[in-house]
Amino acid sequence: MDSIFTRIIKGEIPSYKIAENDCCFAFLDINPLAKGHTLLVPKKEVDYLFDLDNALYTELMLFAKKIAPAIEKTVPCERIGMAVLGLEVPHAHIHLVPIRSIADLDFSKPKLKLCESEFSALAAGIRANLD
Ligand code: 5GP
């Protein structure tokens, strides 16, 4: 059975899409730690990030390097933090989160509740700031 992220990539489940290329897809996390919290996923369904082959792992990291500045331009923050958990969804992914302090990357904190228009505006803003 396809993972929830594969279903998002296929468009079977809606998402607030940021960008995609041949091998990677970016969309807003639906339970964000901060406004602009974005997930980057390889289109190939591999559970564990560190099991990706070197080429795809590198592509995903380069994709992060392209997306992070656009988030940073959109959401006031000091920098973009990057985290890998994978405890909930067994499809490799990277979290990019706008941060100001170490506490902003505490995934045990309550998540933000954003409405559809807030998610849409954030995704549109990040897309507009992509180079
Ligand atoms: P992890 O596997 O890294 O522990 O957490 C998975 C992340 O995926 C969580 O932050 C969760 O909010 C996010 N997530 C889970 N299901 C969905 C979904 O259907 N849509 C979106 N946009 N994010 C999801």
XYZ file of N, CA and C and ligand atoms in Angstrom:
417
model
N 0.850 -1.198 0.000
C 0.000 0.000 0.000
C 0.889 1.253 0.000
N 0.473 2.238 -0.781
C 1.251 3.478 -0.839
C 1.291 4.177 0.522
N 2.391 4.827 0.824
C 2.458 5.639 2.053
C 1.587 6.883 1.870
N 1.280 7.525 2.982
C 0.474 8.760 2.908
C 1.216 9.814 2.084
N 2.524 9.825 2.147
C 3.276 10.826 1.367
C 3.244 10.486 -0.122
N 3.305 9.210 -0.466
C 3.173 8.837 -1.882
C 1.796 9.260 -2.391
N 0.785 9.095 -1.565
C -0.570 9.497 -1.976
C -0.661 11.023 -2.138
N 0.050 11.755 -1.308
C 0.111 13.223 -1.480
C 0.833 13.558 -2.787
N 1.956 12.905 -3.027
C 2.735 13.171 -4.256
C 1.883 12.869 -5.492
N 1.101 11.793 -5.428
C 0.235 11.418 -6.566
C -0.991 12.330 -6.695
N -1.227 13.171 -5.692
C -2.384 14.058 -5.721
C -3.665 13.399 -5.245
N -3.544 12.211 -4.652
C -4.744 11.509 -4.151
C -5.212 12.117 -2.824
N -4.261 12.714 -2.100
C -4.580 13.422 -0.846
C -4.102 14.856 -1.053
N -4.938 15.855 -0.722
C -4.520 17.241 -0.958
C -3.366 17.659 -0.052
N -2.587 18.599 -0.537
C -1.513 19.164 0.292
C -1.293 20.604 -0.140
N -0.607 21.332 0.700
C -0.190 22.694 0.353
C 1.210 22.561 -0.241
N 1.219 22.368 -1.557
C 2.467 22.057 -2.258
C 3.357 23.295 -2.358
N 4.644 23.062 -2.176
C 5.633 24.129 -2.334
C 6.361 23.977 -3.668
N 6.852 22.778 -3.948
C 7.634 22.578 -5.172
C 7.850 21.093 -5.399
N 8.223 20.756 -6.622
C 8.671 19.395 -6.903
C 9.696 19.432 -8.019
N 10.492 18.383 -8.081
C 11.356 18.171 -9.248
C 11.227 16.698 -9.629
N 12.143 16.191 -10.428
C 12.022 14.806 -10.908
C 11.931 13.799 -9.776
N 12.629 14.085 -8.676
C 12.760 13.041 -7.660
C 12.291 13.452 -6.262
N 11.933 14.721 -6.072
C 11.593 15.184 -4.718
C 10.340 16.059 -4.747
N 9.664 16.122 -3.597
C 8.398 16.865 -3.478
C 8.415 17.583 -2.133
N 7.926 18.834 -2.108
C 7.885 19.623 -0.866
C 6.479 20.139 -0.628
N 6.026 20.053 0.620
C 4.686 20.533 0.981
C 4.685 20.897 2.459
N 3.699 21.725 2.849
C 3.625 22.153 4.251
C 3.196 21.001 5.149
N 3.851 20.912 6.319
C 3.414 19.946 7.334
C 2.054 20.383 7.852
N 1.134 19.439 7.948
C -0.242 19.775 8.331
C -0.358 20.060 9.837
N 0.621 19.609 10.607
C 0.667 19.884 12.058
C 1.978 20.610 12.370
N 2.067 21.879 11.980
C 3.376 22.540 11.997
C 3.852 22.957 13.383
N 5.167 22.872 13.553
C 5.794 23.424 14.757
C 5.832 24.939 14.664
N 5.913 25.449 13.433
C 5.972 26.893 13.178
C 5.363 27.152 11.813
N 4.926 28.363 11.595
C 4.449 28.728 10.258
C 5.578 28.495 9.254
N 5.257 27.838 8.160
C 6.264 27.573 7.137
C 6.943 26.222 7.279
N 6.612 25.471 8.327
C 7.179 24.118 8.533
C 6.867 23.269 7.292
N 7.930 22.831 6.656
C 7.803 22.164 5.343
C 8.437 20.784 5.387
N 7.820 19.856 4.688
C 8.364 18.500 4.568
C 8.914 18.294 3.166
N 10.065 17.686 3.069
C 10.697 17.367 1.786
C 10.804 15.848 1.690
N 10.283 15.316 0.606
C 10.129 13.860 0.500
C 10.698 13.379 -0.835
N 11.475 12.304 -0.832
C 11.842 11.721 -2.131
C 10.617 11.027 -2.718
N 10.444 11.128 -4.022
C 9.268 10.478 -4.627
C 9.358 8.959 -4.509
N 10.568 8.447 -4.514
C 10.741 7.007 -4.318
C 10.434 6.679 -2.862
N 9.611 5.654 -2.656
C 9.186 5.339 -1.290
C 10.217 4.451 -0.601
N 11.005 5.076 0.232
C 12.004 4.383 1.056
C 11.723 4.823 2.483
N 11.662 3.906 3.412
C 11.285 4.245 4.789
C 12.314 5.184 5.438
N 13.571 4.754 5.437
C 14.572 5.403 6.298
C 15.508 6.284 5.472
N 15.589 7.538 5.867
C 16.383 8.510 5.098
C 17.775 7.983 4.773
N 18.384 7.331 5.755
C 19.779 6.932 5.569
C 19.916 5.626 4.789
N 18.773 5.106 4.308
C 18.804 3.986 3.357
C 18.691 4.480 1.912
N 18.490 5.788 1.708
C 18.440 6.301 0.331
C 19.803 6.077 -0.332
N 19.770 5.823 -1.639
C 21.073 5.725 -2.306
C 21.713 7.112 -2.325
N 23.002 7.134 -2.531
C 23.744 8.400 -2.402
C 23.217 9.476 -3.340
N 22.840 9.075 -4.552
C 22.379 10.068 -5.536
C 21.084 10.715 -5.066
N 20.137 9.903 -4.595
C 18.844 10.460 -4.168
C 18.990 11.247 -2.866
N 19.822 10.750 -1.965
C 20.096 11.473 -0.719
C 20.654 12.865 -1.036
N 21.574 12.897 -1.969
C 22.173 14.177 -2.359
C 21.139 15.088 -3.004
N 20.302 14.520 -3.872
C 19.248 15.313 -4.517
C 18.319 15.931 -3.474
N 17.964 15.147 -2.451
C 17.052 15.645 -1.414
C 17.712 16.787 -0.632
N 18.983 16.633 -0.339
C 19.690 17.700 0.386
C 19.797 18.965 -0.471
N 20.051 18.790 -1.758
C 20.125 19.961 -2.654
C 18.751 20.605 -2.794
N 17.714 19.788 -2.766
C 16.340 20.302 -2.801
C 16.089 21.135 -1.536
N 16.554 20.652 -0.393
C 16.415 21.413 0.865
C 17.128 22.757 0.758
N 18.272 22.750 0.105
C 19.056 23.983 -0.034
C 18.320 25.000 -0.909
N 17.493 24.509 -1.810
C 16.706 25.402 -2.671
C 15.464 25.927 -1.936
N 14.825 25.067 -1.135
C 13.561 25.444 -0.489
C 13.796 26.319 0.745
N 14.830 26.009 1.527
C 15.033 26.707 2.806
C 15.095 28.233 2.649
N 15.841 28.771 1.677
C 15.886 30.243 1.570
C 14.517 30.849 1.264
N 13.688 30.142 0.546
C 12.349 30.663 0.226
C 11.473 30.703 1.482
N 11.629 29.707 2.353
C 10.880 29.726 3.625
C 11.383 30.900 4.470
N 12.696 31.054 4.499
C 13.314 32.100 5.328
C 12.881 33.499 4.871
N 12.688 33.668 3.566
C 12.234 34.969 3.057
C 10.769 35.223 3.385
N 10.025 34.149 3.620
C 8.571 34.257 3.784
C 8.171 34.411 5.245
N 8.882 33.697 6.112
C 8.502 33.642 7.531
C 9.612 34.294 8.360
N 9.278 35.308 9.164
C 10.322 35.915 10.001
C 10.944 34.872 10.934
N 12.261 34.743 10.901
C 12.936 33.751 11.739
C 14.432 34.079 11.724
N 15.184 33.362 12.562
C 16.626 33.607 12.552
C 17.300 32.740 11.492
N 16.806 31.502 11.366
C 17.319 30.592 10.352
C 16.353 29.429 10.190
N 16.673 28.562 9.242
C 15.833 27.381 9.041
C 16.520 26.183 9.689
N 15.814 25.542 10.611
C 16.318 24.317 11.228
C 15.905 23.119 10.391
N 16.710 22.074 10.462
C 16.409 20.859 9.705
C 16.383 19.673 10.662
N 15.381 18.830 10.532
C 15.272 17.679 11.427
C 14.820 16.456 10.647
N 15.272 15.314 11.126
C 14.831 14.025 10.582
C 14.303 13.210 11.743
N 13.020 12.797 11.655
C 12.444 11.962 12.705
C 11.981 10.638 12.086
N 10.890 10.711 11.359
C 10.402 9.494 10.697
C 9.739 8.521 11.653
N 9.314 9.030 12.807
C 8.691 8.139 13.787
C 7.218 7.893 13.478
N 6.633 8.747 12.644
C 5.204 8.642 12.358
C 4.946 8.103 10.952
N 5.645 8.609 9.984
C 5.385 8.229 8.582
C 6.613 7.501 8.025
N 6.446 6.211 7.637
C 7.590 5.420 7.170
C 7.913 5.667 5.699
N 8.126 6.935 5.381
C 8.538 7.345 4.039
C 9.519 8.489 4.286
N 10.760 8.275 3.934
C 11.831 9.221 4.290
C 11.420 10.662 4.025
N 11.764 11.546 4.943
C 11.457 12.969 4.758
C 12.323 13.806 5.690
N 12.464 15.066 5.284
C 13.196 16.060 6.068
C 12.211 17.135 6.487
N 12.299 17.559 7.752
C 11.519 18.705 8.217
C 12.380 19.964 8.091
N 11.848 21.009 7.488
C 12.482 22.334 7.509
C 11.581 23.250 8.330
N 12.137 23.822 9.399
C 11.325 24.590 10.346
C 11.985 25.948 10.614
N 11.245 27.045 10.431
C 11.789 28.355 10.818
C 12.015 28.396 12.332
N 13.207 28.819 12.758
C 13.510 28.817 14.199
C 14.156 30.136 14.634
N 14.006 30.406 15.927
C 14.713 31.513 16.571
C 15.532 31.006 17.758
N 15.124 29.833 18.293
C 15.849 29.288 19.446
C 15.781 27.769 19.376
N 16.569 27.119 20.218
C 16.641 25.657 20.212
C 15.264 25.053 20.531
N 14.495 25.771 21.333
C 13.177 25.254 21.722
C 12.233 25.166 20.534
N 12.526 25.920 19.493
C 11.636 25.906 18.323
C 11.733 24.609 17.528
N 12.707 23.773 17.867
C 12.807 22.462 17.205
C 12.417 21.326 18.154
N 11.644 21.673 19.168
C 11.173 20.667 20.130
C 9.875 20.058 19.589
N 9.999 18.863 19.034
C 8.841 18.239 18.394
C 7.819 17.712 19.394
N 8.132 17.782 20.690
C 7.130 17.347 21.664
C 6.181 18.493 22.031
N 6.465 19.695 21.524
C 5.596 20.854 21.821
C 4.261 20.706 21.103
N 3.210 21.330 21.631
C 1.937 21.346 20.900
C 2.136 22.008 19.534
N 1.474 21.440 18.517
C 1.624 21.978 17.159
C 0.650 23.148 16.944
N 0.958 23.973 15.942
C 0.061 25.089 15.616
C -1.185 24.566 14.926
N -2.276 25.276 15.145
C -3.509 24.995 14.386
C -3.707 26.161 13.428
N -3.495 25.906 12.163
C -3.670 26.957 11.162
C -4.911 26.659 10.340
N -5.548 27.722 9.863
C -6.721 27.511 9.008
C -6.262 27.402 7.546
N -7.200 26.986 6.716
C -6.875 26.738 5.312
C -6.267 27.979 4.647
N -6.848 29.152 4.960
C -6.348 30.368 4.290
C -4.923 30.695 4.753
N -4.600 30.379 6.010
C -3.227 30.617 6.487
C -2.244 29.675 5.780
N -2.620 28.383 5.685
C -1.749 27.441 4.973
C -1.569 27.883 3.518
N -2.673 28.254 2.878
C -2.613 28.634 1.460
C -1.712 29.847 1.263
N -1.853 30.839 2.152
C -1.050 32.063 2.025
C 0.432 31.756 2.252
N 0.727 30.883 3.235
C 2.125 30.519 3.482
C 2.713 29.800 2.271
N 1.975 28.838 1.740
C 2.496 28.073 0.592
C 2.706 28.999 -0.604
N 1.754 29.899 -0.840
C 1.888 30.826 -1.977
C 3.091 31.739 -1.768
N 3.283 32.208 -0.524
C 4.416 33.087 -0.228
C 5.745 32.379 -0.453
N 5.844 31.142 0.024
C 7.105 30.392 -0.140
C 7.347 30.120 -1.626
N 6.296 29.716 -2.330
C 6.458 29.455 -3.781
C 6.950 30.716 -4.497
N 6.383 31.863 -4.107
C 6.750 33.117 -4.780
C 8.200 33.504 -4.501
N 8.740 33.015 -3.391
C 10.122 33.366 -3.028
C 11.159 32.344 -3.493
N 10.714 31.328 -4.227
C 11.669 30.348 -4.768
C 12.465 30.995 -5.905
N 13.745 30.724 -5.945
C 14.561 31.242 -7.049
C 14.383 30.370 -8.285
P 7.699 12.004 11.494
O 7.422 10.734 10.688
O 8.860 12.777 10.934
O 7.859 11.687 12.958
O 6.415 12.928 11.384
C 5.654 12.978 10.211
C 5.177 14.387 9.953
O 4.277 14.320 8.859
C 4.432 15.038 11.119
O 5.018 16.293 11.413
C 3.005 15.176 10.612
O 2.370 16.366 11.031
C 3.176 15.159 9.098
N 2.024 14.564 8.427
C 1.457 13.373 8.694
N 0.408 13.146 7.875
C 0.340 14.223 7.062
C -0.538 14.570 5.995
O -1.467 13.849 5.623
N -0.314 15.770 5.375
C 0.705 16.594 5.757
N 0.838 17.738 5.075
N 1.554 16.298 6.758
C 1.373 15.127 7.409
